[in-house]
Amino acid sequence: MPLKIIVVGGGIGGLAAAGYLRAKHHVTVLERGTLDFTMNDYGLSVVSNSFNLLQKAGIKLENLDTVVMTHLWLRGPQNEELSTKHFDTRARFGGAPSVLVKRAKLLKELWRFATSETDFAGEPANVVQNAKVTRVDALAGSVWTCDGRIFSGDLIIGADGINSVVRSAILGGQDIASTIRNYDTLTFMAQLSVDDIRSDPDFAYLSDPTNQAGLCSAHAKAGPQMNKRILTYHTSAHYLQVVGYTSEKEFTEKFDSSRAAIIKDIPVSRVVEDFAPDFAGGFVNLFRHSKVDAWRIRDVAPMDSWYTGKALLIGDAAHAVTPHAGQGSNITIEDAEALGYLLRDIQSPEAIPTALQKFMLLRKDRVDYVARRSRELGNIRTEDDKTKEPITSEGFAKEIYTYQGVEQALRSLEHAATGAKGA
């Protein structure tokens, strides 16, 4: 008998989970707002470890208006070339490409994955919009929305982000603010058209994303040990995103008082004031082409378990990471694929806990590894991080980008266990 599954959150994790789970189960997604697939929002990387899984599931590259990531450029603060590396995971690992895409485009395709009546197996998920969940009973398997509706199921999946209501329930009603870690770091984020830089010879390497697309990183004059840098990366064949990392300064009080992680419409003059002393005018002027928002850099303190009773966390709700390794959305998609596989043959609620134990065994160490590497890249290591040998870029790439899904991970785990018994 199919399970009745309630997914809290209709973002990348929630819709991906619904897509993978609908093949065998009845899925309802509760989204707090209205999904808008037309907004010109931020871009992200869908790297081979997750794009491989999405392609196998039936996600279509042509629906994403994306570019394939082929290059990493390291530049000095005056935009001088320091190194150019090829980053084509197809050639390097013989697998899927890594792509750069607007979040709204990915969400629209995940919506099709979750709700299409003809393209995927199983009953389409029921996505309920404007259903803000305010209370969760993890033991009973019930959630309440702000307008008084009650939804109950055999399993509640919390895909509701870093401020997760489901996480609060799993932690026994604890104020989740204490589980969110800040690092006195923010990013100023803006967008621009490729046409805006096409006539500038200093940015020729970014002006032809159809043939070479990727990410450019430039550190301040003091070098990587200083937490100030500018990233520029393609989000389609026509657009770029520019991200400036710096300290929070006066924004700390604004973030704290508003209890928000994003402050919109920052004056460009404020961004120029921060970056002009350390970077060439060409880099600084990239922020002048659109509105600028400030994003607080945070992650979540590791949890011993992501589930209790009938409730489970995935994605940022369970293990939000800083953005430095570009893996937040990717490990969320991995979570969704793993759940779909591990619950595919579960037909009774009594069998769910065993599947969730296996989920934790297969997922936790991997996402902890990604979180640590992200902090290393951002030069914001915790005291515990400092006791460990730093992760190398080659070691990280081999471990993360070659991932083939939870079925193979499970076989590897079972093989290792068999070998240990025979030793």
GROMACS .gro file of C-alpha atoms in nm:
model
  423
    1MET     CA    1   0.000   0.000   0.000
    2PRO     CA    2   0.142   0.341  -0.091
    3LEU     CA    3   0.254   0.564   0.192
    4LYS     CA    4   0.094   0.901   0.253
    5ILE     CA    5   0.379   1.153   0.257
    6ILE     CA    6   0.357   1.522   0.348
    7VAL     CA    7   0.643   1.740   0.222
    8VAL     CA    8   0.677   2.078   0.394
    9GLY     CA    9   0.836   2.322   0.150
   10GLY     CA   10   0.805   2.358  -0.227
   11GLY     CA   11   1.160   2.463  -0.307
   12ILE     CA   12   1.429   2.259  -0.477
   13GLY     CA   13   1.438   1.992  -0.207
   14GLY     CA   14   1.061   1.966  -0.168
   15LEU     CA   15   0.980   1.939  -0.537
   16ALA     CA   16   1.270   1.702  -0.602
   17ALA     CA   17   1.157   1.478  -0.317
   18ALA     CA   18   0.801   1.483  -0.450
   19GLY     CA   19   0.928   1.388  -0.795
   20TYR     CA   20   1.125   1.089  -0.670
   21LEU     CA   21   0.862   0.971  -0.421
   22ARG     CA   22   0.552   1.001  -0.642
   23ALA     CA   23   0.647   0.687  -0.834
   24LYS     CA   24   0.539   0.469  -0.542
   25HIS     CA   25   0.357   0.689  -0.291
   26HIS     CA   26   0.090   0.956  -0.245
   27VAL     CA   27   0.265   1.290  -0.197
   28THR     CA   28   0.132   1.628  -0.083
   29VAL     CA   29   0.362   1.930  -0.090
   30LEU     CA   30   0.280   2.230   0.131
   31GLU     CA   31   0.439   2.549  -0.003
   32ARG     CA   32   0.418   2.858   0.217
   33GLY     CA   33   0.394   3.102  -0.074
   34THR     CA   34   0.306   3.115  -0.442
   35LEU     CA   35   0.551   2.954  -0.680
   36ASP     CA   36   0.665   3.192  -0.952
   37PHE     CA   37   0.873   3.040  -1.231
   38THR     CA   38   0.902   3.369  -1.423
   39MET     CA   39   1.102   3.569  -1.170
   40ASN     CA   40   1.453   3.670  -1.261
   41ASP     CA   41   1.614   3.527  -0.951
   42TYR     CA   42   1.964   3.410  -0.864
   43GLY     CA   43   2.171   3.147  -1.039
   44LEU     CA   44   2.323   2.830  -0.905
   45SER     CA   45   2.538   2.538  -1.011
   46VAL     CA   46   2.392   2.193  -1.064
   47VAL     CA   47   2.707   1.987  -1.059
   48SER     CA   48   2.754   1.641  -1.207
   49ASN     CA   49   2.682   1.458  -0.881
   50SER     CA   50   2.321   1.579  -0.882
   51PHE     CA   51   2.265   1.656  -1.249
   52ASN     CA   52   2.347   1.294  -1.325
   53LEU     CA   53   2.061   1.191  -1.095
   54LEU     CA   54   1.818   1.440  -1.246
   55GLN     CA   55   1.898   1.330  -1.601
   56LYS     CA   56   1.838   0.966  -1.509
   57ALA     CA   57   1.503   1.067  -1.360
   58GLY     CA   58   1.394   1.242  -1.680
   59ILE     CA   59   1.483   1.608  -1.622
   60LYS     CA   60   1.550   1.769  -1.960
   61LEU     CA   61   1.853   1.990  -2.015
   62GLU     CA   62   1.673   2.177  -2.292
   63ASN     CA   63   1.406   2.295  -2.046
   64LEU     CA   64   1.655   2.471  -1.820
   65ASP     CA   65   1.795   2.753  -2.042
   66THR     CA   66   2.134   2.666  -1.899
   67VAL     CA   67   2.499   2.663  -1.995
   68VAL     CA   68   2.744   2.380  -1.937
   69MET     CA   69   3.023   2.470  -1.697
   70THR     CA   70   3.360   2.430  -1.869
   71HIS     CA   71   3.604   2.673  -1.702
   72LEU     CA   72   3.728   2.808  -1.370
   73TRP     CA   73   3.913   3.138  -1.389
   74LEU     CA   74   4.130   3.265  -1.106
   75ARG     CA   75   4.210   3.635  -1.142
   76GLY     CA   76   4.403   3.889  -0.940
   77PRO     CA   77   4.236   4.201  -0.797
   78GLN     CA   78   4.331   4.397  -1.111
   79ASN     CA   79   4.167   4.125  -1.327
   80GLU     CA   80   4.506   3.984  -1.424
   81GLU     CA   81   4.503   3.615  -1.512
   82LEU     CA   82   4.645   3.386  -1.243
   83SER     CA   83   4.517   3.055  -1.378
   84THR     CA   84   4.257   2.910  -1.612
   85LYS     CA   85   4.137   2.556  -1.545
   86HIS     CA   86   3.909   2.338  -1.749
   87PHE     CA   87   3.611   2.221  -1.547
   88ASP     CA   88   3.422   1.978  -1.767
   89THR     CA   89   3.300   1.691  -1.554
   90ARG     CA   90   3.201   1.498  -1.867
   91ALA     CA   91   3.561   1.478  -1.985
   92ARG     CA   92   3.716   1.458  -1.641
   93PHE     CA   93   3.500   1.187  -1.490
   94GLY     CA   94   3.319   1.044  -1.791
   95GLY     CA   95   2.977   1.128  -1.650
   96ALA     CA   96   2.719   1.403  -1.653
   97PRO     CA   97   2.788   1.770  -1.725
   98SER     CA   98   2.778   2.039  -1.460
   99VAL     CA   99   2.547   2.325  -1.549
  100LEU     CA  100   2.478   2.683  -1.442
  101VAL     CA  101   2.111   2.779  -1.426
  102LYS     CA  102   1.862   3.024  -1.281
  103ARG     CA  103   1.686   2.885  -0.975
  104ALA     CA  104   1.340   2.957  -1.120
  105LYS     CA  105   1.419   2.752  -1.432
  106LEU     CA  106   1.526   2.456  -1.219
  107LEU     CA  107   1.218   2.487  -1.001
  108LYS     CA  108   0.991   2.487  -1.305
  109GLU     CA  109   1.145   2.164  -1.429
  110LEU     CA  110   1.123   2.008  -1.082
  111TRP     CA  111   0.756   2.112  -1.077
  112ARG     CA  112   0.708   1.910  -1.395
  113PHE     CA  113   0.889   1.619  -1.229
  114ALA     CA  114   0.655   1.635  -0.931
  115THR     CA  115   0.322   1.712  -1.097
  116SER     CA  116   0.318   1.601  -1.461
  117GLU     CA  117   0.033   1.361  -1.532
  118THR     CA  118   0.206   1.193  -1.828
  119ASP     CA  119   0.585   1.227  -1.813
  120PHE     CA  120   0.670   1.034  -1.497
  121ALA     CA  121   0.558   0.722  -1.316
  122GLY     CA  122   0.305   0.728  -1.036
  123GLU     CA  123   0.036   0.965  -0.921
  124PRO     CA  124   0.123   1.336  -0.957
  125ALA     CA  125   0.204   1.510  -0.631
  126ASN     CA  126  -0.055   1.749  -0.495
  127VAL     CA  127   0.118   2.085  -0.445
  128VAL     CA  128  -0.077   2.313  -0.213
  129GLN     CA  129   0.039   2.674  -0.238
  130ASN     CA  130  -0.006   2.947   0.024
  131ALA     CA  131  -0.002   2.680   0.293
  132LYS     CA  132   0.236   2.812   0.558
  133VAL     CA  133   0.303   2.543   0.818
  134THR     CA  134   0.313   2.682   1.172
  135ARG     CA  135   0.301   2.368   1.385
  136VAL     CA  136   0.429   2.012   1.350
  137ASP     CA  137   0.359   1.705   1.563
  138ALA     CA  138   0.647   1.474   1.470
  139LEU     CA  139   0.515   1.179   1.668
  140ALA     CA  140   0.161   1.194   1.531
  141GLY     CA  141   0.265   1.280   1.175
  142SER     CA  142   0.050   1.592   1.153
  143VAL     CA  143   0.107   1.953   1.050
  144TRP     CA  144  -0.107   2.262   1.086
  145THR     CA  145  -0.113   2.561   0.852
  146CYS     CA  146  -0.162   2.922   0.953
  147ASP     CA  147  -0.520   2.917   0.826
  148GLY     CA  148  -0.615   2.618   1.043
  149ARG     CA  149  -0.586   2.331   0.797
  150ILE     CA  150  -0.449   1.999   0.924
  151PHE     CA  151  -0.254   1.754   0.709
  152SER     CA  152  -0.155   1.410   0.835
  153GLY     CA  153   0.056   1.133   0.685
  154ASP     CA  154   0.278   0.833   0.744
  155LEU     CA  155   0.585   1.053   0.698
  156ILE     CA  156   0.650   1.427   0.715
  157ILE     CA  157   0.951   1.550   0.518
  158GLY     CA  158   1.083   1.886   0.627
  159ALA     CA  159   1.223   2.058   0.319
  160ASP     CA  160   1.147   2.400   0.462
  161GLY     CA  161   1.491   2.554   0.468
  162ILE     CA  162   1.728   2.683   0.730
  163ASN     CA  163   1.445   2.828   0.944
  164SER     CA  164   1.264   2.494   0.938
  165VAL     CA  165   0.949   2.453   1.146
  166VAL     CA  166   0.993   2.078   1.114
  167ARG     CA  167   1.344   2.099   1.260
  168SER     CA  168   1.206   2.279   1.564
  169ALA     CA  169   0.959   1.991   1.614
  170ILE     CA  170   1.231   1.728   1.577
  171LEU     CA  171   1.438   1.916   1.836
  172GLY     CA  172   1.147   1.908   2.081
  173GLY     CA  173   1.027   2.263   2.023
  174GLN     CA  174   1.372   2.420   2.063
  175ASP     CA  175   1.424   2.770   1.928
  176ILE     CA  176   1.609   2.687   1.608
  177ALA     CA  177   1.790   3.023   1.609
  178SER     CA  178   2.046   2.859   1.839
  179THR     CA  179   2.122   2.596   1.572
  180ILE     CA  180   2.202   2.850   1.297
  181ARG     CA  181   2.562   2.970   1.279
  182ASN     CA  182   2.675   3.307   1.142
  183TYR     CA  183   3.031   3.388   1.034
  184ASP     CA  184   3.040   3.770   1.009
  185THR     CA  185   3.027   3.725   0.632
  186LEU     CA  186   2.779   3.840   0.372
  187THR     CA  187   2.756   3.855  -0.004
  188PHE     CA  188   2.645   4.146  -0.216
  189MET     CA  189   2.463   3.992  -0.512
  190ALA     CA  190   2.371   4.146  -0.846
  191GLN     CA  191   2.300   4.039  -1.203
  192LEU     CA  192   2.402   4.169  -1.541
  193SER     CA  193   2.368   4.082  -1.904
  194VAL     CA  194   2.656   3.929  -2.098
  195ASP     CA  195   2.601   4.217  -2.340
  196ASP     CA  196   2.701   4.458  -2.061
  197ILE     CA  197   3.061   4.330  -2.074
  198ARG     CA  198   3.089   4.206  -2.432
  199SER     CA  199   3.265   4.521  -2.553
  200ASP     CA  200   3.518   4.518  -2.265
  201PRO     CA  201   3.833   4.327  -2.370
  202ASP     CA  202   3.925   4.274  -2.003
  203PHE     CA  203   3.623   4.045  -1.971
  204ALA     CA  204   3.655   3.864  -2.305
  205TYR     CA  205   3.687   3.535  -2.120
  206LEU     CA  206   3.331   3.577  -1.986
  207SER     CA  207   3.170   3.709  -2.302
  208ASP     CA  208   3.107   3.384  -2.495
  209PRO     CA  209   2.923   3.146  -2.259
  210THR     CA  210   2.792   2.933  -2.543
  211ASN     CA  211   3.147   2.809  -2.598
  212GLN     CA  212   3.304   2.859  -2.256
  213ALA     CA  213   3.103   2.915  -1.941
  214GLY     CA  214   3.201   2.896  -1.579
  215LEU     CA  215   3.306   3.083  -1.271
  216CYS     CA  216   3.564   3.355  -1.216
  217SER     CA  217   3.707   3.411  -0.867
  218ALA     CA  218   3.914   3.715  -0.767
  219HIS     CA  219   4.053   3.771  -0.417
  220ALA     CA  220   4.135   4.106  -0.263
  221LYS     CA  221   4.493   4.233  -0.258
  222ALA     CA  222   4.565   4.057   0.071
  223GLY     CA  223   4.493   3.721  -0.092
  224PRO     CA  224   4.276   3.421  -0.002
  225GLN     CA  225   4.340   3.459   0.371
  226MET     CA  226   4.124   3.771   0.360
  227ASN     CA  227   3.750   3.702   0.342
  228LYS     CA  228   3.693   3.945   0.059
  229ARG     CA  229   3.652   3.828  -0.298
  230ILE     CA  230   3.436   3.875  -0.606
  231LEU     CA  231   3.283   3.584  -0.795
  232THR     CA  232   3.130   3.616  -1.139
  233TYR     CA  233   2.954   3.326  -1.307
  234HIS     CA  234   2.714   3.261  -1.590
  235THR     CA  235   2.351   3.176  -1.518
  236SER     CA  236   2.250   3.126  -1.880
  237ALA     CA  237   2.381   3.204  -2.227
  238HIS     CA  238   2.270   3.564  -2.171
  239TYR     CA  239   2.322   3.650  -1.804
  240LEU     CA  240   2.587   3.664  -1.534
  241GLN     CA  241   2.571   3.686  -1.160
  242VAL     CA  242   2.825   3.880  -0.956
  243VAL     CA  243   2.879   3.800  -0.589
  244GLY     CA  244   3.096   4.000  -0.354
  245TYR     CA  245   3.205   3.841  -0.026
  246THR     CA  246   3.288   4.075   0.262
  247SER     CA  247   3.230   4.121   0.635
  248GLU     CA  248   2.889   4.219   0.770
  249LYS     CA  249   2.985   4.549   0.938
  250GLU     CA  250   2.669   4.755   0.998
  251PHE     CA  251   2.452   4.486   0.839
  252THR     CA  252   2.489   4.261   1.146
  253GLU     CA  253   2.238   4.470   1.337
  254LYS     CA  254   2.008   4.488   1.036
  255PHE     CA  255   2.010   4.111   0.988
  256ASP     CA  256   1.951   4.052   1.359
  257SER     CA  257   1.674   4.308   1.403
  258SER     CA  258   1.484   4.201   1.091
  259ARG     CA  259   1.542   3.828   1.158
  260ALA     CA  260   1.602   3.801   0.784
  261ALA     CA  261   1.894   3.666   0.585
  262ILE     CA  262   1.840   3.892   0.281
  263ILE     CA  263   1.834   4.271   0.273
  264LYS     CA  264   1.722   4.406  -0.062
  265ASP     CA  265   1.810   4.715  -0.261
  266ILE     CA  266   2.151   4.799  -0.116
  267PRO     CA  267   2.285   5.128  -0.261
  268VAL     CA  268   2.552   5.059  -0.521
  269SER     CA  269   2.761   5.332  -0.355
  270ARG     CA  270   2.781   5.114  -0.042
  271VAL     CA  271   2.918   4.821  -0.245
  272VAL     CA  272   3.166   5.045  -0.426
  273GLU     CA  273   3.284   5.182  -0.091
  274ASP     CA  274   3.360   4.827   0.027
  275PHE     CA  275   3.531   4.689  -0.283
  276ALA     CA  276   3.691   4.984  -0.465
  277PRO     CA  277   4.000   4.999  -0.239
  278ASP     CA  278   4.087   4.638  -0.320
  279PHE     CA  279   3.968   4.571  -0.676
  280ALA     CA  280   4.002   4.721  -1.022
  281GLY     CA  281   3.721   4.942  -1.143
  282GLY     CA  282   3.609   4.683  -1.394
  283PHE     CA  283   3.523   4.435  -1.119
  284VAL     CA  284   3.355   4.696  -0.901
  285ASN     CA  285   3.148   4.828  -1.192
  286LEU     CA  286   2.990   4.485  -1.240
  287PHE     CA  287   2.761   4.574  -0.948
  288ARG     CA  288   2.630   4.885  -1.124
  289HIS     CA  289   2.404   4.705  -1.373
  290SER     CA  290   2.119   4.596  -1.145
  291LYS     CA  291   1.981   4.613  -0.794
  292VAL     CA  292   2.206   4.473  -0.524
  293ASP     CA  293   2.095   4.251  -0.236
  294ALA     CA  294   2.290   4.152   0.075
  295TRP     CA  295   2.279   3.784   0.177
  296ARG     CA  296   2.398   3.662   0.516
  297ILE     CA  297   2.628   3.358   0.507
  298ARG     CA  298   2.510   3.089   0.749
  299ASP     CA  299   2.503   2.717   0.805
  300VAL     CA  300   2.342   2.479   1.052
  301ALA     CA  301   2.520   2.311   1.341
  302PRO     CA  302   2.540   1.934   1.278
  303MET     CA  303   2.258   1.726   1.421
  304ASP     CA  304   2.303   1.371   1.548
  305SER     CA  305   1.984   1.265   1.369
  306TRP     CA  306   1.761   1.428   1.112
  307TYR     CA  307   1.447   1.239   1.210
  308THR     CA  308   1.226   1.151   1.500
  309GLY     CA  309   0.888   0.980   1.507
  310LYS     CA  310   0.724   1.039   1.170
  311ALA     CA  311   0.927   1.346   1.069
  312LEU     CA  312   1.250   1.370   0.867
  313LEU     CA  313   1.460   1.665   0.752
  314ILE     CA  314   1.635   1.702   0.416
  315GLY     CA  315   1.831   1.975   0.243
  316ASP     CA  316   1.892   2.305   0.421
  317ALA     CA  317   1.647   2.210   0.695
  318ALA     CA  318   1.884   1.930   0.796
  319HIS     CA  319   2.227   2.049   0.687
  320ALA     CA  320   2.242   2.399   0.540
  321VAL     CA  321   2.597   2.469   0.422
  322THR     CA  322   2.778   2.788   0.329
  323PRO     CA  323   2.785   2.850  -0.049
  324HIS     CA  324   3.161   2.837  -0.102
  325ALA     CA  325   3.172   2.483  -0.247
  326GLY     CA  326   2.863   2.535  -0.464
  327GLN     CA  327   2.701   2.217  -0.333
  328GLY     CA  328   2.398   2.322  -0.125
  329SER     CA  329   2.134   2.247  -0.390
  330ASN     CA  330   2.326   1.944  -0.510
  331ILE     CA  331   2.335   1.757  -0.181
  332THR     CA  332   1.967   1.845  -0.137
  333ILE     CA  333   1.887   1.673  -0.468
  334GLU     CA  334   2.098   1.379  -0.355
  335ASP     CA  335   1.884   1.358  -0.039
  336ALA     CA  336   1.567   1.349  -0.249
  337GLU     CA  337   1.696   1.075  -0.478
  338ALA     CA  338   1.808   0.869  -0.179
  339LEU     CA  339   1.464   0.890  -0.018
  340GLY     CA  340   1.293   0.787  -0.339
  341TYR     CA  341   1.514   0.480  -0.364
  342LEU     CA  342   1.509   0.375   0.002
  343LEU     CA  343   1.131   0.413   0.034
  344ARG     CA  344   1.042   0.263  -0.303
  345ASP     CA  345   0.944  -0.080  -0.163
  346ILE     CA  346   0.813   0.038   0.175
  347GLN     CA  347   0.443  -0.042   0.197
  348SER     CA  348   0.372  -0.004   0.568
  349PRO     CA  349   0.445   0.276   0.816
  350GLU     CA  350   0.613   0.025   1.048
  351ALA     CA  351   0.896  -0.024   0.796
  352ILE     CA  352   0.979   0.348   0.765
  353PRO     CA  353   1.218   0.380   1.065
  354THR     CA  354   1.453   0.114   0.927
  355ALA     CA  355   1.465   0.297   0.592
  356LEU     CA  356   1.536   0.629   0.766
  357GLN     CA  357   1.819   0.475   0.968
  358LYS     CA  358   1.974   0.361   0.642
  359PHE     CA  359   1.917   0.710   0.495
  360MET     CA  360   2.114   0.865   0.782
  361LEU     CA  361   2.393   0.611   0.748
  362LEU     CA  362   2.430   0.688   0.378
  363ARG     CA  363   2.388   1.065   0.388
  364LYS     CA  364   2.521   1.224   0.707
  365ASP     CA  365   2.897   1.173   0.667
  366ARG     CA  366   2.879   1.287   0.305
  367VAL     CA  367   2.703   1.616   0.378
  368ASP     CA  368   2.927   1.682   0.680
  369TYR     CA  369   3.223   1.645   0.442
  370VAL     CA  370   3.071   1.901   0.203
  371ALA     CA  371   2.995   2.142   0.488
  372ARG     CA  372   3.355   2.124   0.613
  373ARG     CA  373   3.499   2.181   0.267
  374SER     CA  374   3.267   2.480   0.219
  375ARG     CA  375   3.392   2.640   0.539
  376GLU     CA  376   3.753   2.572   0.440
  377LEU     CA  377   3.704   2.746   0.107
  378GLY     CA  378   3.546   3.044   0.282
  379ASN     CA  379   3.827   3.065   0.538
  380ILE     CA  380   3.567   3.030   0.817
  381ARG     CA  381   3.672   2.701   0.972
  382THR     CA  382   3.531   2.603   1.309
  383GLU     CA  383   3.759   2.494   1.593
  384ASP     CA  384   3.667   2.133   1.516
  385ASP     CA  385   3.755   2.185   1.148
  386LYS     CA  386   4.101   2.303   1.250
  387THR     CA  387   4.173   1.968   1.414
  388LYS     CA  388   4.133   1.790   1.079
  389GLU     CA  389   4.358   1.772   0.775
  390PRO     CA  390   4.226   2.013   0.509
  391ILE     CA  391   4.038   1.855   0.221
  392THR     CA  392   4.220   1.887  -0.112
  393SER     CA  393   4.044   2.012  -0.423
  394GLU     CA  394   4.128   1.690  -0.606
  395GLY     CA  395   4.008   1.473  -0.320
  396PHE     CA  396   3.683   1.669  -0.297
  397ALA     CA  397   3.620   1.647  -0.671
  398LYS     CA  398   3.676   1.272  -0.678
  399GLU     CA  399   3.456   1.209  -0.375
  400ILE     CA  400   3.170   1.442  -0.466
  401TYR     CA  401   3.148   1.490  -0.842
  402THR     CA  402   3.161   1.118  -0.926
  403TYR     CA  403   2.856   1.028  -0.716
  404GLN     CA  404   2.619   0.790  -0.895
  405GLY     CA  405   2.328   0.780  -0.656
  406VAL     CA  406   2.230   0.603  -0.338
  407GLU     CA  407   2.197   0.256  -0.492
  408GLN     CA  408   2.568   0.251  -0.573
  409ALA     CA  409   2.651   0.410  -0.237
  410LEU     CA  410   2.454   0.136  -0.064
  411ARG     CA  411   2.639  -0.135  -0.256
  412SER     CA  412   2.971   0.022  -0.161
  413LEU     CA  413   2.866   0.034   0.203
  414GLU     CA  414   2.756  -0.329   0.201
  415HIS     CA  415   3.078  -0.432   0.025
  416ALA     CA  416   3.285  -0.252   0.286
  417ALA     CA  417   3.088  -0.420   0.565
  418THR     CA  418   3.139  -0.763   0.407
  419GLY     CA  419   3.511  -0.697   0.372
  420ALA     CA  420   3.535  -0.589   0.735
  421LYS     CA  421   3.369  -0.912   0.851
  422GLY     CA  422   3.606  -1.121   0.644
  423ALA     CA  423   3.916  -0.944   0.769
   0.00000   0.00000   0.00000
